[in-house]
C-alpha positions as a printed Julia matrix, in Angstrom:
392×3 Matrix{Float64}:
  26.75   40.84    3.03
  30.83   40.57    1.93
  32.51   38.73   -1.48
  33.4    35.78    0.54
  29.52   35.34    2.27
  28.49   35.48   -0.63
  30.08   32.36   -2.35
  29.56   30.8     1.03
  25.78   31.3     0.86
  25.3    30.59   -2.77
  28.21   27.36   -2.42
  25.26   25.9     0.7
  22.3    26.73   -2.13
  23.14   25.13   -4.46
  24.35   22.02   -2.15
  21.27   22.5    -0.96
  19.51   22.14   -4.29
  21.08   19.76   -5.32
  20.08   17.24   -2.44
  16.45   18.03   -2.89
  17.6    17.03   -7.03
  18.47   13.81   -5.54
  15.98   13.3    -3.37
  13.04   14.0    -5.35
  14.39   11.84   -8.58
  15.18    9.09   -5.81
  11.61    8.85   -4.54
  10.28    9.32   -8.9
  12.85    5.96   -9.51
  11.0     4.19   -6.22
   7.45    5.23   -7.68
   9.07    2.96  -10.66
  10.15    0.03   -8.84
  13.98    0.7    -9.02
  15.46   -0.35   -5.39
  18.79   -0.7    -6.0
  19.48    2.82   -4.65
  17.7     2.92   -1.45
  19.82    2.8     0.5
  21.44    6.44   -0.49
  18.15    8.15    0.93
  16.89    7.58    4.29
  12.61    5.53    3.0
  11.19    7.2     6.25
   9.48    3.4     6.62
  12.17    2.14    8.45
  14.09    4.88    9.55
  11.69    5.53   12.62
  13.05    4.55   16.84
  10.85    1.53   16.12
  10.56   -1.34   13.01
   6.95   -0.8    11.35
   4.71   -4.42   10.78
   6.4    -6.4     7.9
   3.32   -8.73    7.85
  -0.61   -7.85    5.93
  -3.23  -10.77    6.58
  -3.57  -11.06    3.0
  -6.28  -13.3     2.72
  -8.76  -12.05    5.38
  -8.33   -8.63    2.93
 -11.86   -7.62    1.03
  -9.55   -7.19   -3.09
 -12.33   -7.9    -6.06
 -15.0   -10.53   -6.39
 -17.24  -11.05   -9.5
 -18.56  -13.92   -9.69
 -16.2   -16.96   -7.43
 -13.53  -14.83   -9.13
 -11.3   -13.32   -6.96
  -7.64  -10.74   -7.12
  -6.18   -9.75   -3.36
  -4.02   -7.48   -3.13
  -0.35   -6.54   -0.95
   1.3    -3.29   -2.01
   2.57   -0.39   -0.42
  -1.13    1.09    0.8
  -1.64   -2.04    1.85
   1.67   -2.97    3.55
   3.52    0.37    3.86
   7.19   -1.51    4.23
   6.89   -3.11    0.66
   8.28   -0.5    -1.55
   9.92   -2.81   -3.62
   7.46   -5.81   -4.3
   4.16   -5.75   -4.73
   1.82   -9.83   -4.77
  -1.86  -11.19   -5.42
  -3.1   -13.65   -4.64
  -6.17  -14.81   -7.38
  -8.56  -17.56   -8.34
  -9.93  -18.46  -11.05
 -13.89  -20.46  -11.09
 -13.73  -23.53  -14.34
 -14.12  -20.58  -17.64
 -12.51  -17.46  -15.7
 -10.2   -15.68  -17.53
  -8.63  -12.77  -15.9
  -8.65  -10.69  -19.41
  -6.0    -9.9   -21.77
  -4.02   -6.75  -20.23
  -0.76   -5.17  -19.69
   1.11   -3.9   -16.93
   3.32   -0.77  -17.77
   4.53   -0.38  -14.17
   5.99   -3.65  -13.32
   7.33   -7.34  -14.31
   4.94  -10.02  -13.16
   6.4   -13.61  -11.8
   3.45  -16.16  -10.42
   3.35  -19.91   -9.22
   0.33  -22.0    -9.9
  -0.52  -23.27   -6.5
  -3.72  -25.08   -7.54
  -6.02  -25.82  -10.79
  -4.7   -25.62  -14.0
  -4.4   -22.61  -15.66
  -3.13  -21.33  -19.43
  -1.65  -18.43  -20.53
  -1.35  -16.49  -23.61
   1.19  -13.93  -24.66
   2.87  -11.22  -26.76
   6.11   -9.96  -26.36
   7.74   -7.54  -28.56
   8.92   -8.55  -32.35
   5.71  -10.56  -32.91
   6.45  -13.07  -30.44
   3.26  -15.55  -29.51
   3.54  -18.17  -26.91
   0.65  -20.24  -25.46
   1.17  -22.52  -22.49
  -0.51  -24.68  -19.6
  -0.13  -25.17  -15.9
   0.02  -27.08  -13.51
   0.78  -27.06   -9.54
   3.9   -25.98   -8.79
   4.86  -24.55  -12.2
   5.9   -20.74  -13.05
   5.39  -18.03  -15.65
   6.98  -14.66  -16.16
   5.83  -11.51  -18.17
   8.47   -8.64  -19.08
   7.07   -5.29  -18.24
   4.85   -4.3   -20.74
   3.63   -7.4   -22.46
   0.67   -8.07  -23.22
  -1.21  -11.93  -21.54
  -4.17  -13.4   -20.05
  -4.28  -15.77  -17.54
  -7.47  -18.46  -17.57
  -8.75  -20.88  -15.88
  -8.82  -24.53  -16.66
 -10.71  -28.01  -16.58
 -13.49  -28.18  -13.87
 -12.28  -27.21  -10.76
 -11.12  -23.05   -9.61
  -7.36  -22.72   -9.66
  -5.67  -20.58   -7.75
  -2.52  -19.03   -7.77
   0.56  -15.9    -6.17
   1.53  -12.92   -8.22
   4.55  -11.01   -7.52
   5.66   -7.48   -9.47
   8.76   -6.78   -9.03
   7.16   -2.79   -7.79
   5.53   -2.51   -4.46
   3.82    0.77   -5.68
   1.84   -1.24   -8.26
  -1.59   -2.18   -7.87
  -2.87   -5.0   -10.07
  -6.69   -3.38   -9.95
  -4.39    0.13  -12.4
  -3.56   -2.3   -15.07
  -4.5    -2.1   -19.06
  -6.79   -3.95  -19.29
  -7.59   -4.28  -23.28
 -12.02   -3.71  -22.26
 -11.11   -0.52  -20.81
  -9.21    0.75  -23.97
 -11.74   -0.36  -26.05
 -14.71    0.62  -24.75
 -13.78    4.16  -23.81
 -12.22    4.32  -28.06
 -15.21    6.08  -30.65
 -16.68    3.26  -32.9
 -15.41    5.03  -36.19
 -11.06    5.09  -34.35
 -11.75    1.27  -34.42
 -13.75    0.29  -37.6
 -10.39    2.55  -39.53
  -7.84    0.39  -37.07
  -9.01   -3.33  -37.77
 -10.72   -2.59  -41.23
 -14.58   -3.75  -39.4
 -17.33   -1.62  -39.51
 -17.99    0.79  -37.51
 -21.06   -1.69  -35.53
 -19.28   -4.32  -35.4
 -18.38   -2.97  -31.32
 -22.65   -2.73  -31.12
 -22.69   -4.05  -27.73
 -18.74   -4.09  -26.94
 -17.84   -3.6   -22.96
 -18.28    0.45  -22.24
 -15.45   -0.17  -19.43
 -12.63   -2.35  -18.19
 -14.73   -6.24  -17.53
 -11.09   -7.63  -15.68
 -12.77  -10.54  -14.85
 -14.45  -12.4   -17.18
 -16.5   -15.57  -17.51
 -17.34  -18.24  -20.38
 -16.99  -21.82  -21.27
 -14.52  -23.98  -20.49
 -11.82  -23.69  -22.54
 -10.83  -26.4   -25.27
  -8.3   -29.78  -24.1
  -6.47  -28.65  -26.17
  -5.09  -25.03  -27.01
  -6.31  -23.64  -30.8
  -3.47  -22.1   -32.61
  -3.84  -17.56  -32.66
  -5.02  -15.87  -35.33
  -1.83  -14.83  -36.9
  -0.13  -18.89  -36.0
   2.45  -19.32  -33.03
   6.33  -18.21  -32.86
   7.31  -18.14  -29.84
  10.19  -15.69  -28.54
  13.54  -17.29  -27.85
  12.88  -17.61  -24.19
   9.94  -19.36  -23.18
   7.46  -18.02  -19.63
   7.24  -20.77  -18.51
   9.48  -22.81  -15.59
   7.72  -26.36  -13.52
   9.48  -24.94  -10.5
   8.71  -28.22   -8.32
   9.58  -30.51  -11.53
  13.3   -29.77   -9.73
  15.22  -31.3    -7.18
  15.07  -28.95   -4.11
  18.35  -26.56   -3.61
  18.21  -26.99    0.1
  17.09  -30.64    1.45
  18.02  -31.97    4.89
  15.44  -32.98    7.72
  14.88  -29.25    8.43
  13.45  -28.37    5.07
  12.98  -27.6     1.94
  14.45  -24.89   -0.05
  13.4   -24.62   -4.81
  15.17  -21.92   -5.95
  14.67  -19.64   -9.56
  15.91  -17.15  -10.93
  17.66  -16.04  -13.97
  20.51  -18.85  -14.18
  17.68  -21.42  -15.2
  15.15  -19.2   -16.45
  16.88  -16.48  -18.48
  13.44  -14.36  -18.84
  12.78  -14.1   -15.0
  16.1   -10.5   -15.08
  14.09   -9.24  -12.16
  12.75  -11.69  -10.49
  13.89  -14.23   -7.69
  10.93  -16.73   -6.87
  11.65  -19.71   -4.15
   9.46  -22.06   -2.17
  10.59  -22.33    0.85
   9.22  -25.75    3.48
   9.95  -26.2     7.12
   9.24  -29.85    9.2
   7.83  -28.61   12.54
  10.05  -26.19   15.04
  12.84  -25.9    12.27
  14.4   -22.34   10.85
  16.16  -21.12    8.26
  18.85  -19.57    9.96
  19.56  -15.63   10.54
  20.65  -14.3     7.13
  20.34  -11.11    4.87
  20.2   -10.83    0.68
  22.31   -7.91   -0.33
  21.12   -7.44   -3.6
  17.2    -7.2    -2.57
  13.96   -7.33   -0.88
  12.58  -10.37    0.1
   8.24  -10.84   -0.38
   6.42  -13.62    1.99
   3.39  -15.91    1.35
   2.36  -18.34    3.72
   0.63  -21.33    1.7
   0.4   -23.25    4.93
   1.47  -23.67    9.08
   2.4   -20.88   11.62
   5.81  -19.59   11.0
   7.53  -17.23   13.32
   9.99  -14.64   11.89
  12.12  -11.75   12.36
  13.75   -8.24   11.87
  16.56   -6.96   12.72
  17.31   -3.53   11.74
  20.98   -2.38   13.44
  20.63    0.35   16.35
  18.94   -2.26   18.39
  16.06   -2.61   16.06
  14.21   -6.05   16.47
  10.55   -7.26   15.12
   9.14  -10.43   15.59
   5.5   -11.27   13.37
   3.65  -14.91   13.48
   2.85  -15.72   10.05
  -0.01  -17.8     8.81
  -1.66  -19.14    5.97
  -2.64  -16.47    4.1
  -0.35  -13.94    5.41
   2.68  -11.76    3.58
   5.59  -10.74    5.25
   8.33   -8.54    3.33
  11.88   -8.43    5.16
  13.7    -4.75    2.82
  17.08   -5.17    0.45
  19.67   -5.9     3.09
  17.78   -6.38    6.95
  18.57   -8.97    9.09
  16.19  -11.91    9.17
  15.24  -16.14    9.69
  12.33  -17.9     9.21
  11.1   -20.88   12.23
   8.03  -23.27   11.84
   6.71  -22.59   15.44
   2.96  -24.84   14.29
   3.36  -28.66   14.91
   2.97  -28.98   10.95
   5.33  -28.92    7.68
   4.58  -25.29    6.91
   5.13  -24.31    2.68
   6.42  -20.5     1.98
   6.17  -18.91   -1.25
   8.95  -16.4    -2.06
  10.63  -13.7    -4.26
  13.07  -10.96   -4.68
  13.5    -8.47   -6.47
  16.64   -9.15   -8.35
  17.3   -11.95  -10.99
  19.33  -13.35   -9.53
  19.7   -15.13   -6.18
  22.03  -14.38   -3.32
  22.34  -13.81    0.37
  24.52  -14.8     3.07
  23.53  -17.16    5.93
  24.66  -15.93    9.49
  26.75  -19.43   10.12
  28.32  -19.02    7.3
  29.84  -15.88    8.01
  31.25  -16.76   11.17
  33.29  -19.88    9.83
  34.42  -17.25    7.3
  36.58  -16.22    9.93
  38.93  -17.76   12.44
  38.97  -17.85   15.9
  40.86  -15.23   16.96
  38.86  -13.19   15.22
  35.65  -14.02   16.57
  37.32  -14.41   19.42
  38.66  -10.39   19.86
  35.11   -9.64   18.42
  33.2   -10.95   21.37
  35.33  -11.08   24.08
  35.35  -14.95   24.5
  37.7   -17.91   24.5
  39.15  -18.77   20.66
  38.47  -22.53   22.16
  34.65  -21.53   22.25
  34.02  -20.47   18.87
  35.64  -24.63   17.45
  31.84  -25.65   19.02
  30.94  -23.7    16.2
  29.1   -24.37   12.35
  32.14  -24.84   10.13
  30.3   -24.44    8.07
  26.99  -22.71    6.28
  23.92  -24.48    7.57
  21.35  -22.73    5.97
  18.48  -25.15    7.9
  18.25  -26.37   11.02
  16.66  -29.05   11.8
  14.36  -28.8    15.51
  16.08  -29.79   18.54
  16.57  -33.64   19.65
  15.92  -34.84   16.01
């Protein structure tokens, strides 16, 4: 091998090694929930000639059941396309508790659908907060913040959780019973300054769902006293006026501009009347996760290169749209639909197709589509966002 050939070989080898290193780094970052770089690395799940399914029948899945408490999850294991966001549908019976725990690799955003819920949370710096939630309320717990969820009153409660990491599993959380149950009693005694016998009879494995008496109507103070932090974990989303409100439907959006603690997740409630359409659009900075509370919704997905897919979603189904992919949501049923939508970004951003067309002069559109400029004067001159059913 000549010196020139040797140098060329070494240069190519170094370039290949750098590429492999970048890909491995990207994979590690993806598994940690960081999707901001994903467009730089081909994703085999969505890089094929046809788009994969982006729908999962969450409420028809088995999940975890303990007594009358249930949890069902949608992660990349159930829906491989959903690498940026995971979700859980959880129901607690009266007196039921999702035990004290924390999430090492994901922040938690929740929307209360039915019933009432109490949460406690401990944040770094010793801040502790207890809140009671009703339907339409939202909570957000940053990664690593210790918390618990408890059903209030005599009726079951139901809420939907979103996590900013599609690889995160709700069934792999760090639970307090699991930790204490596997720690020697001598070490626990030293830690808590109590006799080792104190821990006789404590659970030896994770409880996950605890069942007890109905909580008091008014929350008692923490043992160490209440010390709320500078940012609350609670927001009353449905008490706000809708961001969009017309004959076709309504949209409520909650991002970090209104809810400062929610730095990694934006949540929204979209209501569509029969025949109404959330127009063709895309999100430049976030993936989109959808959970259908009511109705029948047709979701379209455009993935470039002539790839296009439509899925019909019904109550209890989950949908997922990768960052930057064009899509729409249409109510194809005979009653109003309500959809919870989540984004793995603390700031809400979208670009709508009517808005894009209206942002260009008629001569540009005429050249682009090979049609007379006068034709485009008939198109909307502003963003439509939600289109009502024809003839209404």
